[in-house]
Amino acid sequence: MRILYVCHDLDYWRAHREGMARIMAGQGASVALLCGVAPDAPLPDSPASVARAAAGIPADPGQSGEAVAAGPSIYAELDLFPLARHRLEPWRDLLLGRRVLAAVRHFRPDVIHLITLKPALFGGGALRFAGPKGLRVIATFPGLGRVFATDPPDRRQRLVTSGLRHALGGGMTVATFENPADRARLVAAGVVSQERSVVISGAGFDPAEFPPAPMPAGPAEGAPLRCLFAGRLLQAKGVGGVLEAARLLKAAGAPVRIGLAGPAGGDPDAVPMDVISAMAGEGLIDHFGQVPMDGMAELLARQHVLLLPTRYPEGTPRIIAEAGAVGRPSIVSAHPGCTAFVRHGREGIVLDPADGRALAQAIQRLVDQPETLERMGAQAQRRALDGGFTLAAVTAQFQRLYSGSNSA
């Protein structure tokens, strides 16, 4: 089987989707990747032995896109090109469709997997009108993103919805979503049909990287309750509420330490770093910075509970399942991506609304009732391992789609 993956952002790909491609390559599939990088980021150099545009995909004028052979990596072909992550840039985005068609002509895949909104919109549109007949097309929406955050829909959302309707119509594409609410929204909008869309629980995590860990000492032993927010430090992710909760709990003298881990730069919705640094300097929070993927399990093992009071239009946040695998419950918002994993009172606490005051009250309940931590942590661990959230389970569902099934 020959699979061409198309993704909007290399960092996202490496963190969330490369594991699946590695499994497929290990099972004998020939894997190619067409992936965006930030327009202002230097593109990785190609090996000297590999000529520019070896994949037959020319760089745009004035840009330095490279196509390289895999060598020791998993890729038979790799093409990186500039693409804005946080905004629509119509002319540059439209060139994505040209690259997709060129990659299909050169690589001749059996399956093309479009991951995130831009590849689905621009790549799917190009394939709908100029792609080869019989190509299996999968479009994955790991959340619907900022474009769909407005309600009622604004002009941009209406344009994107119309574009997706044309790009994914015609009966050649199967769309996947990470929670039922996102699927229902695009089905209702006429973008996809119920019959050609499925829900797959996130990107999957590797249980070997997140082994169970005993709960650390807490308030019952005279130690603080340790809470962690891990993710991009965005207002829409609920970071403002986390900071407010930290202030309220500190003022109340609660034995609680709240930590933040994740990147902040480069996003217009990021909480200013000077605010975070100032609160860390006052001793209100612990700031761990951007933790490498291979360090997250150890950080989670030192915590009692994960915090994710998000309102961001994302899919199913993988960090909730990773925390569960370690044996940690979560306090989350009623966002559909969070409740796809956390059932209130079982794998954690669901808040609606999930503002700073509600978050502080939920944390205080865990201080007062520490026995619930062990119970919810054990339930979260069972759900993470047996509920379809592992990388193996997610990959198996995509394999069925690659093989021609319309259901995972």
mmCIF file of C-alpha atoms in Angstrom:
data_model
loop_
_atom_site.group_PDB
_atom_site.id
_atom_site.type_symbol
_atom_site.label_atom_id
_atom_site.label_comp_id
_atom_site.label_asym_id
_atom_site.label_seq_id
_atom_site.Cartn_x
_atom_site.Cartn_y
_atom_site.Cartn_z
ATOM 1 C CA MET A 1 0.000 0.000 0.000
ATOM 2 C CA ARG A 2 1.215 3.491 -0.881
ATOM 3 C CA ILE A 3 0.033 6.288 1.460
ATOM 4 C CA LEU A 4 0.515 10.022 0.957
ATOM 5 C CA TYR A 5 0.004 12.085 4.111
ATOM 6 C CA VAL A 6 -0.670 15.818 3.809
ATOM 7 C CA CYS A 7 -0.452 17.946 6.971
ATOM 8 C CA HIS A 8 -0.426 21.684 7.611
ATOM 9 C CA ASP A 9 2.357 21.879 10.208
ATOM 10 C CA LEU A 10 5.526 19.863 10.792
ATOM 11 C CA ASP A 11 5.556 20.335 14.580
ATOM 12 C CA TYR A 12 1.971 19.123 14.818
ATOM 13 C CA TRP A 13 2.777 16.180 12.548
ATOM 14 C CA ARG A 14 5.754 15.082 14.616
ATOM 15 C CA ALA A 15 3.895 15.399 17.913
ATOM 16 C CA HIS A 16 0.569 13.861 16.907
ATOM 17 C CA ARG A 17 0.607 11.888 13.658
ATOM 18 C CA GLU A 18 4.053 10.576 12.829
ATOM 19 C CA GLY A 19 3.607 7.597 15.150
ATOM 20 C CA MET A 20 0.802 6.261 12.968
ATOM 21 C CA ALA A 21 2.856 6.714 9.807
ATOM 22 C CA ARG A 22 5.753 4.888 11.474
ATOM 23 C CA ILE A 23 3.506 1.918 12.268
ATOM 24 C CA MET A 24 2.220 1.828 8.697
ATOM 25 C CA ALA A 25 5.758 1.946 7.300
ATOM 26 C CA GLY A 26 6.777 -0.813 9.698
ATOM 27 C CA GLN A 27 3.982 -2.983 8.297
ATOM 28 C CA GLY A 28 5.281 -2.565 4.768
ATOM 29 C CA ALA A 29 3.438 0.500 3.491
ATOM 30 C CA SER A 30 5.329 3.005 1.363
ATOM 31 C CA VAL A 31 4.794 6.362 3.092
ATOM 32 C CA ALA A 32 5.193 9.879 1.699
ATOM 33 C CA LEU A 33 4.680 13.182 3.502
ATOM 34 C CA LEU A 34 3.739 16.613 2.150
ATOM 35 C CA CYS A 35 3.883 19.011 5.103
ATOM 36 C CA GLY A 36 3.826 22.716 5.868
ATOM 37 C CA VAL A 37 6.286 24.648 8.008
ATOM 38 C CA ALA A 38 5.983 28.200 9.311
ATOM 39 C CA PRO A 39 6.746 30.698 6.515
ATOM 40 C CA ASP A 40 9.482 32.369 8.590
ATOM 41 C CA ALA A 41 11.074 29.084 9.707
ATOM 42 C CA PRO A 42 14.204 27.743 8.004
ATOM 43 C CA LEU A 43 13.448 24.548 6.122
ATOM 44 C CA PRO A 44 15.516 21.502 7.062
ATOM 45 C CA ASP A 45 18.408 20.854 4.685
ATOM 46 C CA SER A 46 18.173 17.896 2.353
ATOM 47 C CA PRO A 47 20.939 15.293 2.312
ATOM 48 C CA ALA A 48 23.659 16.292 -0.145
ATOM 49 C CA SER A 49 23.168 13.108 -2.137
ATOM 50 C CA VAL A 50 19.546 13.934 -2.897
ATOM 51 C CA ALA A 51 18.725 16.452 -5.600
ATOM 52 C CA ARG A 52 16.269 19.269 -5.048
ATOM 53 C CA ALA A 53 12.740 18.362 -6.091
ATOM 54 C CA ALA A 54 13.498 14.651 -6.227
ATOM 55 C CA ALA A 55 9.774 14.076 -5.779
ATOM 56 C CA GLY A 56 8.962 16.122 -8.864
ATOM 57 C CA ILE A 57 7.276 18.860 -6.822
ATOM 58 C CA PRO A 58 8.868 22.219 -7.686
ATOM 59 C CA ALA A 59 9.337 24.844 -5.001
ATOM 60 C CA ASP A 60 7.263 27.981 -5.369
ATOM 61 C CA PRO A 61 9.151 30.918 -6.922
ATOM 62 C CA GLY A 62 11.429 32.528 -4.379
ATOM 63 C CA GLN A 63 10.937 29.753 -1.819
ATOM 64 C CA SER A 64 13.164 26.874 -0.817
ATOM 65 C CA GLY A 65 10.895 23.852 -0.547
ATOM 66 C CA GLU A 66 12.806 20.606 -0.556
ATOM 67 C CA ALA A 67 11.840 17.086 -1.521
ATOM 68 C CA VAL A 68 14.085 14.421 -0.061
ATOM 69 C CA ALA A 69 14.300 10.668 -0.108
ATOM 70 C CA ALA A 70 13.781 8.910 3.175
ATOM 71 C CA GLY A 71 17.197 7.333 3.676
ATOM 72 C CA PRO A 72 17.067 5.939 7.214
ATOM 73 C CA SER A 73 13.721 7.624 7.929
ATOM 74 C CA ILE A 74 10.263 6.171 7.335
ATOM 75 C CA TYR A 75 9.537 8.313 4.271
ATOM 76 C CA ALA A 76 9.810 7.244 0.668
ATOM 77 C CA GLU A 77 9.241 10.925 -0.218
ATOM 78 C CA LEU A 78 9.197 14.085 1.887
ATOM 79 C CA ASP A 79 8.304 17.601 0.785
ATOM 80 C CA LEU A 80 8.257 20.571 3.166
ATOM 81 C CA PHE A 81 6.890 23.942 2.137
ATOM 82 C CA PRO A 82 5.924 27.276 3.776
ATOM 83 C CA LEU A 83 2.350 27.419 5.101
ATOM 84 C CA ALA A 84 0.821 29.740 7.711
ATOM 85 C CA ARG A 85 -0.649 27.834 10.639
ATOM 86 C CA HIS A 86 -2.813 30.467 12.314
ATOM 87 C CA ARG A 87 -4.400 32.329 9.420
ATOM 88 C CA LEU A 88 -5.727 31.902 5.923
ATOM 89 C CA GLU A 89 -3.453 33.190 3.148
ATOM 90 C CA PRO A 90 -5.495 32.448 0.003
ATOM 91 C CA TRP A 91 -2.761 32.642 -2.640
ATOM 92 C CA ARG A 92 -0.218 30.586 -0.722
ATOM 93 C CA ASP A 93 -2.911 28.215 0.511
ATOM 94 C CA LEU A 94 -4.172 27.651 -3.024
ATOM 95 C CA LEU A 95 -0.668 26.504 -4.010
ATOM 96 C CA LEU A 96 -1.151 23.631 -1.560
ATOM 97 C CA GLY A 97 -3.663 22.162 -4.010
ATOM 98 C CA ARG A 98 -1.056 22.305 -6.792
ATOM 99 C CA ARG A 99 1.487 20.542 -4.612
ATOM 100 C CA VAL A 100 -0.995 17.826 -3.709
ATOM 101 C CA LEU A 101 -1.773 17.109 -7.361
ATOM 102 C CA ALA A 102 1.941 17.051 -8.253
ATOM 103 C CA ALA A 103 2.675 14.682 -5.367
ATOM 104 C CA VAL A 104 -0.152 12.376 -6.425
ATOM 105 C CA ARG A 105 1.116 12.289 -10.013
ATOM 106 C CA HIS A 106 4.648 11.472 -8.871
ATOM 107 C CA PHE A 107 4.070 9.148 -5.915
ATOM 108 C CA ARG A 108 0.906 7.450 -7.243
ATOM 109 C CA PRO A 109 -0.574 6.648 -3.827
ATOM 110 C CA ASP A 110 -3.386 4.204 -3.159
ATOM 111 C CA VAL A 111 -4.530 6.411 -0.271
ATOM 112 C CA ILE A 112 -4.131 10.110 0.439
ATOM 113 C CA HIS A 113 -4.727 11.208 4.028
ATOM 114 C CA LEU A 114 -5.439 14.943 4.431
ATOM 115 C CA ILE A 115 -4.913 16.021 8.043
ATOM 116 C CA THR A 116 -6.400 19.276 9.406
ATOM 117 C CA LEU A 117 -8.508 21.980 7.806
ATOM 118 C CA LYS A 118 -6.193 23.476 5.171
ATOM 119 C CA PRO A 119 -5.221 20.182 3.534
ATOM 120 C CA ALA A 120 -8.885 19.110 3.559
ATOM 121 C CA LEU A 121 -10.041 22.401 2.038
ATOM 122 C CA PHE A 122 -7.330 23.112 -0.546
ATOM 123 C CA GLY A 123 -5.978 19.608 -1.118
ATOM 124 C CA GLY A 124 -9.428 18.074 -1.122
ATOM 125 C CA GLY A 125 -10.680 20.710 -3.544
ATOM 126 C CA ALA A 126 -7.827 20.061 -5.969
ATOM 127 C CA LEU A 127 -8.406 16.303 -5.827
ATOM 128 C CA ARG A 128 -12.155 16.682 -6.297
ATOM 129 C CA PHE A 129 -11.746 18.514 -9.580
ATOM 130 C CA ALA A 130 -8.425 17.247 -10.976
ATOM 131 C CA GLY A 131 -7.431 14.151 -9.027
ATOM 132 C CA PRO A 132 -7.311 10.617 -10.401
ATOM 133 C CA LYS A 133 -10.405 8.455 -10.240
ATOM 134 C CA GLY A 134 -10.402 5.655 -7.698
ATOM 135 C CA LEU A 135 -8.020 7.324 -5.243
ATOM 136 C CA ARG A 136 -8.984 6.662 -1.623
ATOM 137 C CA VAL A 137 -9.179 10.016 0.205
ATOM 138 C CA ILE A 138 -9.340 10.391 4.004
ATOM 139 C CA ALA A 139 -9.840 13.844 5.538
ATOM 140 C CA THR A 140 -9.140 14.116 9.272
ATOM 141 C CA PHE A 141 -10.408 16.994 11.416
ATOM 142 C CA PRO A 142 -8.593 17.042 14.793
ATOM 143 C CA GLY A 143 -11.039 19.724 15.927
ATOM 144 C CA LEU A 144 -12.587 22.399 13.736
ATOM 145 C CA GLY A 145 -10.275 25.250 14.750
ATOM 146 C CA ARG A 146 -10.750 28.987 15.120
ATOM 147 C CA VAL A 147 -12.679 29.353 11.867
ATOM 148 C CA PHE A 148 -15.595 27.525 13.490
ATOM 149 C CA ALA A 149 -15.361 29.271 16.858
ATOM 150 C CA THR A 150 -17.861 32.012 15.940
ATOM 151 C CA ASP A 151 -21.558 31.495 16.597
ATOM 152 C CA PRO A 152 -23.496 32.569 14.639
ATOM 153 C CA PRO A 153 -21.164 31.904 11.698
ATOM 154 C CA ASP A 154 -19.288 34.913 10.343
ATOM 155 C CA ARG A 155 -18.435 35.481 6.676
ATOM 156 C CA ARG A 156 -15.142 33.578 6.880
ATOM 157 C CA GLN A 157 -16.805 30.543 8.428
ATOM 158 C CA ARG A 158 -19.517 30.560 5.778
ATOM 159 C CA LEU A 159 -16.904 30.719 2.998
ATOM 160 C CA VAL A 160 -14.848 27.886 4.496
ATOM 161 C CA THR A 161 -17.964 25.760 5.012
ATOM 162 C CA SER A 162 -18.958 26.278 1.387
ATOM 163 C CA GLY A 163 -15.421 25.428 0.248
ATOM 164 C CA LEU A 164 -15.373 22.236 2.308
ATOM 165 C CA ARG A 165 -18.753 21.255 0.936
ATOM 166 C CA HIS A 166 -17.313 21.374 -2.585
ATOM 167 C CA ALA A 167 -13.929 19.875 -1.637
ATOM 168 C CA LEU A 168 -15.253 16.838 0.227
ATOM 169 C CA GLY A 169 -18.354 16.143 -1.851
ATOM 170 C CA GLY A 170 -18.571 13.746 -4.737
ATOM 171 C CA GLY A 171 -18.409 10.527 -2.739
ATOM 172 C CA MET A 172 -14.626 9.983 -2.885
ATOM 173 C CA THR A 173 -13.749 11.187 0.634
ATOM 174 C CA VAL A 174 -14.287 9.685 4.077
ATOM 175 C CA ALA A 175 -14.027 12.284 6.871
ATOM 176 C CA THR A 176 -12.886 11.482 10.402
ATOM 177 C CA PHE A 177 -13.528 13.487 13.556
ATOM 178 C CA GLU A 178 -12.276 13.198 17.115
ATOM 179 C CA ASN A 179 -15.632 13.720 18.827
ATOM 180 C CA PRO A 180 -19.293 13.278 17.854
ATOM 181 C CA ALA A 181 -20.123 16.983 18.174
ATOM 182 C CA ASP A 182 -17.685 18.027 15.424
ATOM 183 C CA ARG A 183 -19.031 15.309 13.151
ATOM 184 C CA ALA A 184 -22.622 16.353 13.798
ATOM 185 C CA ARG A 185 -21.810 19.983 13.047
ATOM 186 C CA LEU A 186 -20.330 19.322 9.607
ATOM 187 C CA VAL A 187 -22.991 16.759 8.775
ATOM 188 C CA ALA A 188 -25.658 19.360 9.599
ATOM 189 C CA ALA A 189 -23.817 21.902 7.435
ATOM 190 C CA GLY A 190 -23.885 19.519 4.487
ATOM 191 C CA VAL A 191 -20.093 19.233 4.339
ATOM 192 C CA VAL A 192 -20.042 15.455 4.834
ATOM 193 C CA SER A 193 -22.638 12.726 5.138
ATOM 194 C CA GLN A 194 -23.280 10.525 8.130
ATOM 195 C CA GLU A 195 -22.482 7.478 5.976
ATOM 196 C CA ARG A 196 -19.049 8.750 4.875
ATOM 197 C CA SER A 197 -17.834 10.068 8.233
ATOM 198 C CA VAL A 198 -16.586 8.380 11.407
ATOM 199 C CA VAL A 199 -15.393 9.300 14.895
ATOM 200 C CA ILE A 200 -11.897 8.134 15.900
ATOM 201 C CA SER A 201 -10.721 8.971 19.410
ATOM 202 C CA GLY A 202 -7.878 11.402 18.834
ATOM 203 C CA ALA A 203 -4.378 10.839 17.506
ATOM 204 C CA GLY A 204 -3.507 8.056 19.935
ATOM 205 C CA PHE A 205 -0.740 7.776 22.534
ATOM 206 C CA ASP A 206 1.859 5.106 23.208
ATOM 207 C CA PRO A 207 1.192 3.465 26.617
ATOM 208 C CA ALA A 208 4.862 2.452 26.849
ATOM 209 C CA GLU A 209 5.750 6.145 27.043
ATOM 210 C CA PHE A 210 3.215 6.837 29.823
ATOM 211 C CA PRO A 211 3.535 4.033 32.378
ATOM 212 C CA PRO A 212 1.387 4.038 35.529
ATOM 213 C CA ALA A 213 2.876 5.893 38.490
ATOM 214 C CA PRO A 214 1.842 5.916 42.159
ATOM 215 C CA MET A 215 0.023 9.003 43.357
ATOM 216 C CA PRO A 216 2.495 11.352 45.089
ATOM 217 C CA ALA A 217 2.074 12.495 48.666
ATOM 218 C CA GLY A 218 -0.674 15.102 48.972
ATOM 219 C CA PRO A 219 -2.536 17.202 51.542
ATOM 220 C CA ALA A 220 -3.296 14.162 53.725
ATOM 221 C CA GLU A 221 0.497 13.733 54.144
ATOM 222 C CA GLY A 222 1.180 17.435 54.592
ATOM 223 C CA ALA A 223 2.177 18.025 50.946
ATOM 224 C CA PRO A 224 0.426 20.286 48.449
ATOM 225 C CA LEU A 225 -2.048 19.081 45.866
ATOM 226 C CA ARG A 226 -0.222 19.470 42.558
ATOM 227 C CA CYS A 227 -2.245 20.451 39.488
ATOM 228 C CA LEU A 228 -0.912 20.769 35.939
ATOM 229 C CA PHE A 229 -2.058 22.562 32.823
ATOM 230 C CA ALA A 230 -0.183 21.160 29.804
ATOM 231 C CA GLY A 231 -0.765 22.577 26.340
ATOM 232 C CA ARG A 232 -0.426 25.756 24.340
ATOM 233 C CA LEU A 233 -0.729 28.714 26.724
ATOM 234 C CA LEU A 234 -3.781 30.246 25.066
ATOM 235 C CA GLN A 235 -6.719 32.147 26.481
ATOM 236 C CA ALA A 236 -9.071 29.851 24.558
ATOM 237 C CA LYS A 237 -7.433 26.830 26.233
ATOM 238 C CA GLY A 238 -8.505 28.236 29.595
ATOM 239 C CA VAL A 239 -5.139 29.481 30.825
ATOM 240 C CA GLY A 240 -6.724 32.704 32.105
ATOM 241 C CA GLY A 241 -9.049 30.647 34.292
ATOM 242 C CA VAL A 242 -6.131 28.553 35.557
ATOM 243 C CA LEU A 243 -4.271 31.715 36.581
ATOM 244 C CA GLU A 244 -7.387 33.097 38.290
ATOM 245 C CA ALA A 245 -7.838 29.838 40.194
ATOM 246 C CA ALA A 246 -4.212 29.995 41.322
ATOM 247 C CA ARG A 247 -4.763 33.479 42.759
ATOM 248 C CA LEU A 248 -8.003 32.479 44.525
ATOM 249 C CA LEU A 249 -6.496 29.349 46.067
ATOM 250 C CA LYS A 250 -3.388 31.218 47.187
ATOM 251 C CA ALA A 251 -5.548 33.894 48.824
ATOM 252 C CA ALA A 252 -7.544 31.171 50.611
ATOM 253 C CA GLY A 253 -4.362 29.542 51.911
ATOM 254 C CA ALA A 254 -5.148 26.250 50.168
ATOM 255 C CA PRO A 255 -2.311 23.682 50.043
ATOM 256 C CA VAL A 256 -2.169 23.695 46.233
ATOM 257 C CA ARG A 257 0.539 24.174 43.614
ATOM 258 C CA ILE A 258 -0.545 24.853 40.040
ATOM 259 C CA GLY A 259 1.937 24.354 37.222
ATOM 260 C CA LEU A 260 1.879 25.363 33.564
ATOM 261 C CA ALA A 261 3.742 23.525 30.815
ATOM 262 C CA GLY A 262 3.623 24.433 27.157
ATOM 263 C CA PRO A 263 4.589 26.880 24.415
ATOM 264 C CA ALA A 264 3.148 30.387 24.191
ATOM 265 C CA GLY A 265 4.875 32.196 21.340
ATOM 266 C CA GLY A 266 3.617 32.677 17.818
ATOM 267 C CA ASP A 267 -0.108 32.582 18.513
ATOM 268 C CA PRO A 268 -2.294 35.707 18.608
ATOM 269 C CA ASP A 269 -4.339 34.217 21.467
ATOM 270 C CA ALA A 270 -1.312 33.446 23.669
ATOM 271 C CA VAL A 271 -1.287 34.650 27.259
ATOM 272 C CA PRO A 272 1.534 37.238 27.484
ATOM 273 C CA MET A 273 4.692 35.639 28.798
ATOM 274 C CA ASP A 274 5.356 38.561 31.125
ATOM 275 C CA VAL A 275 2.062 37.769 32.910
ATOM 276 C CA ILE A 276 3.084 34.143 33.398
ATOM 277 C CA SER A 277 6.610 35.099 34.453
ATOM 278 C CA ALA A 278 5.279 37.634 36.950
ATOM 279 C CA MET A 279 2.936 35.109 38.567
ATOM 280 C CA ALA A 280 5.719 32.533 38.734
ATOM 281 C CA GLY A 281 7.940 35.167 40.334
ATOM 282 C CA GLU A 282 5.278 35.822 42.972
ATOM 283 C CA GLY A 283 5.124 32.107 43.754
ATOM 284 C CA LEU A 284 1.537 31.805 42.534
ATOM 285 C CA ILE A 285 2.335 29.193 39.883
ATOM 286 C CA ASP A 286 5.146 26.958 38.698
ATOM 287 C CA HIS A 287 6.148 27.531 35.081
ATOM 288 C CA PHE A 288 7.823 24.532 33.452
ATOM 289 C CA GLY A 289 8.131 26.012 29.964
ATOM 290 C CA GLN A 290 7.794 23.809 26.918
ATOM 291 C CA VAL A 291 8.394 20.252 28.099
ATOM 292 C CA PRO A 292 9.798 17.812 25.497
ATOM 293 C CA MET A 293 7.549 14.902 24.608
ATOM 294 C CA ASP A 294 9.865 12.425 26.303
ATOM 295 C CA GLY A 295 9.664 14.427 29.558
ATOM 296 C CA MET A 296 5.890 14.707 29.868
ATOM 297 C CA ALA A 297 5.285 11.337 31.546
ATOM 298 C CA GLU A 298 7.726 12.148 34.331
ATOM 299 C CA LEU A 299 6.104 15.547 34.868
ATOM 300 C CA LEU A 300 2.620 14.012 34.983
ATOM 301 C CA ALA A 301 3.826 11.439 37.530
ATOM 302 C CA ARG A 302 4.654 14.292 39.932
ATOM 303 C CA GLN A 303 1.108 15.701 39.718
ATOM 304 C CA HIS A 304 -2.213 14.740 41.258
ATOM 305 C CA VAL A 305 -4.582 16.090 38.617
ATOM 306 C CA LEU A 306 -4.589 17.586 35.112
ATOM 307 C CA LEU A 307 -6.393 20.862 34.374
ATOM 308 C CA LEU A 308 -7.913 21.617 30.971
ATOM 309 C CA PRO A 309 -10.766 24.186 31.189
ATOM 310 C CA THR A 310 -10.650 24.719 27.427
ATOM 311 C CA ARG A 311 -13.151 26.359 25.107
ATOM 312 C CA TYR A 312 -10.876 26.019 22.074
ATOM 313 C CA PRO A 313 -12.597 24.198 19.149
ATOM 314 C CA GLU A 314 -10.272 21.196 19.245
ATOM 315 C CA GLY A 315 -10.865 17.482 18.918
ATOM 316 C CA THR A 316 -10.029 15.139 21.802
ATOM 317 C CA PRO A 317 -6.952 16.508 23.623
ATOM 318 C CA ARG A 318 -4.428 13.676 23.838
ATOM 319 C CA ILE A 319 -2.962 14.988 27.094
ATOM 320 C CA ILE A 320 -6.114 13.865 28.942
ATOM 321 C CA ALA A 321 -5.568 10.245 27.866
ATOM 322 C CA GLU A 322 -1.834 10.488 28.594
ATOM 323 C CA ALA A 323 -2.573 11.744 32.108
ATOM 324 C CA GLY A 324 -5.100 8.943 32.507
ATOM 325 C CA ALA A 325 -2.539 6.324 31.480
ATOM 326 C CA VAL A 326 -0.243 7.562 34.249
ATOM 327 C CA GLY A 327 -3.192 7.269 36.663
ATOM 328 C CA ARG A 328 -4.205 10.912 36.920
ATOM 329 C CA PRO A 329 -7.753 12.266 36.696
ATOM 330 C CA SER A 330 -8.576 15.554 34.973
ATOM 331 C CA ILE A 331 -10.634 18.642 35.707
ATOM 332 C CA VAL A 332 -12.002 19.765 32.358
ATOM 333 C CA SER A 333 -14.599 21.965 30.719
ATOM 334 C CA ALA A 334 -17.768 20.559 29.178
ATOM 335 C CA HIS A 335 -16.113 20.860 25.760
ATOM 336 C CA PRO A 336 -17.120 17.810 23.655
ATOM 337 C CA GLY A 337 -13.476 16.850 23.098
ATOM 338 C CA CYS A 338 -12.894 16.677 26.850
ATOM 339 C CA THR A 339 -16.090 14.825 27.699
ATOM 340 C CA ALA A 340 -15.270 12.267 25.012
ATOM 341 C CA PHE A 341 -12.816 10.964 27.636
ATOM 342 C CA VAL A 342 -13.822 12.408 31.019
ATOM 343 C CA ARG A 343 -17.176 11.395 32.464
ATOM 344 C CA HIS A 344 -18.049 13.550 35.456
ATOM 345 C CA GLY A 345 -17.197 11.869 38.737
ATOM 346 C CA ARG A 346 -15.529 8.911 37.017
ATOM 347 C CA GLU A 347 -12.328 9.917 35.149
ATOM 348 C CA GLY A 348 -12.392 13.399 36.637
ATOM 349 C CA ILE A 349 -14.553 16.484 37.085
ATOM 350 C CA VAL A 350 -16.450 18.269 34.304
ATOM 351 C CA LEU A 351 -17.136 21.990 34.817
ATOM 352 C CA ASP A 352 -19.757 24.113 33.075
ATOM 353 C CA PRO A 353 -18.890 26.941 33.126
ATOM 354 C CA ALA A 354 -15.177 26.280 33.541
ATOM 355 C CA ASP A 355 -14.126 29.710 34.819
ATOM 356 C CA GLY A 356 -11.464 30.426 37.402
ATOM 357 C CA ARG A 357 -13.825 30.378 40.370
ATOM 358 C CA ALA A 358 -15.405 27.051 39.395
ATOM 359 C CA LEU A 359 -11.944 25.597 38.798
ATOM 360 C CA ALA A 360 -10.720 26.756 42.220
ATOM 361 C CA GLN A 361 -13.772 25.202 43.882
ATOM 362 C CA ALA A 362 -13.216 21.878 42.111
ATOM 363 C CA ILE A 363 -9.564 21.819 43.153
ATOM 364 C CA GLN A 364 -10.543 22.601 46.741
ATOM 365 C CA ARG A 365 -12.952 19.636 46.711
ATOM 366 C CA LEU A 366 -10.042 17.363 45.855
ATOM 367 C CA VAL A 367 -8.036 18.852 48.719
ATOM 368 C CA ASP A 368 -10.931 18.081 51.062
ATOM 369 C CA GLN A 369 -11.659 14.630 49.590
ATOM 370 C CA PRO A 370 -8.258 13.189 48.600
ATOM 371 C CA GLU A 371 -9.622 9.642 48.428
ATOM 372 C CA THR A 372 -11.422 10.566 45.196
ATOM 373 C CA LEU A 373 -8.066 11.100 43.471
ATOM 374 C CA GLU A 374 -7.094 7.437 43.649
ATOM 375 C CA ARG A 375 -10.538 6.266 42.555
ATOM 376 C CA MET A 376 -10.827 8.628 39.581
ATOM 377 C CA GLY A 377 -7.184 8.078 38.659
ATOM 378 C CA ALA A 378 -7.724 4.309 38.442
ATOM 379 C CA GLN A 379 -10.836 4.819 36.300
ATOM 380 C CA ALA A 380 -8.962 7.240 34.018
ATOM 381 C CA GLN A 381 -6.189 4.677 33.581
ATOM 382 C CA ARG A 382 -8.645 1.959 32.540
ATOM 383 C CA ARG A 383 -10.339 4.270 30.056
ATOM 384 C CA ALA A 384 -7.031 5.428 28.556
ATOM 385 C CA LEU A 385 -5.826 1.881 27.963
ATOM 386 C CA ASP A 386 -9.083 0.163 27.014
ATOM 387 C CA GLY A 387 -11.250 2.926 25.538
ATOM 388 C CA GLY A 388 -9.753 3.192 22.055
ATOM 389 C CA PHE A 389 -7.340 6.057 22.821
ATOM 390 C CA THR A 390 -4.015 4.248 22.311
ATOM 391 C CA LEU A 391 -1.893 4.703 19.198
ATOM 392 C CA ALA A 392 -2.405 1.049 18.281
ATOM 393 C CA ALA A 393 -6.195 1.340 18.550
ATOM 394 C CA VAL A 394 -6.345 4.579 16.557
ATOM 395 C CA THR A 395 -4.010 3.245 13.846
ATOM 396 C CA ALA A 396 -6.090 0.075 13.497
ATOM 397 C CA GLN A 397 -9.194 2.197 12.863
ATOM 398 C CA PHE A 398 -7.405 4.223 10.176
ATOM 399 C CA GLN A 399 -6.077 1.011 8.606
ATOM 400 C CA ARG A 400 -9.648 -0.155 8.060
ATOM 401 C CA LEU A 401 -10.401 3.128 6.278
ATOM 402 C CA TYR A 402 -7.250 2.800 4.175
ATOM 403 C CA SER A 403 -8.372 -0.684 3.147
ATOM 404 C CA GLY A 404 -11.665 0.592 1.768
ATOM 405 C CA SER A 405 -14.144 0.472 4.629
ATOM 406 C CA ASN A 406 -16.315 3.538 5.278
ATOM 407 C CA SER A 407 -16.417 2.737 8.983
ATOM 408 C CA ALA A 408 -13.592 2.431 11.475
#
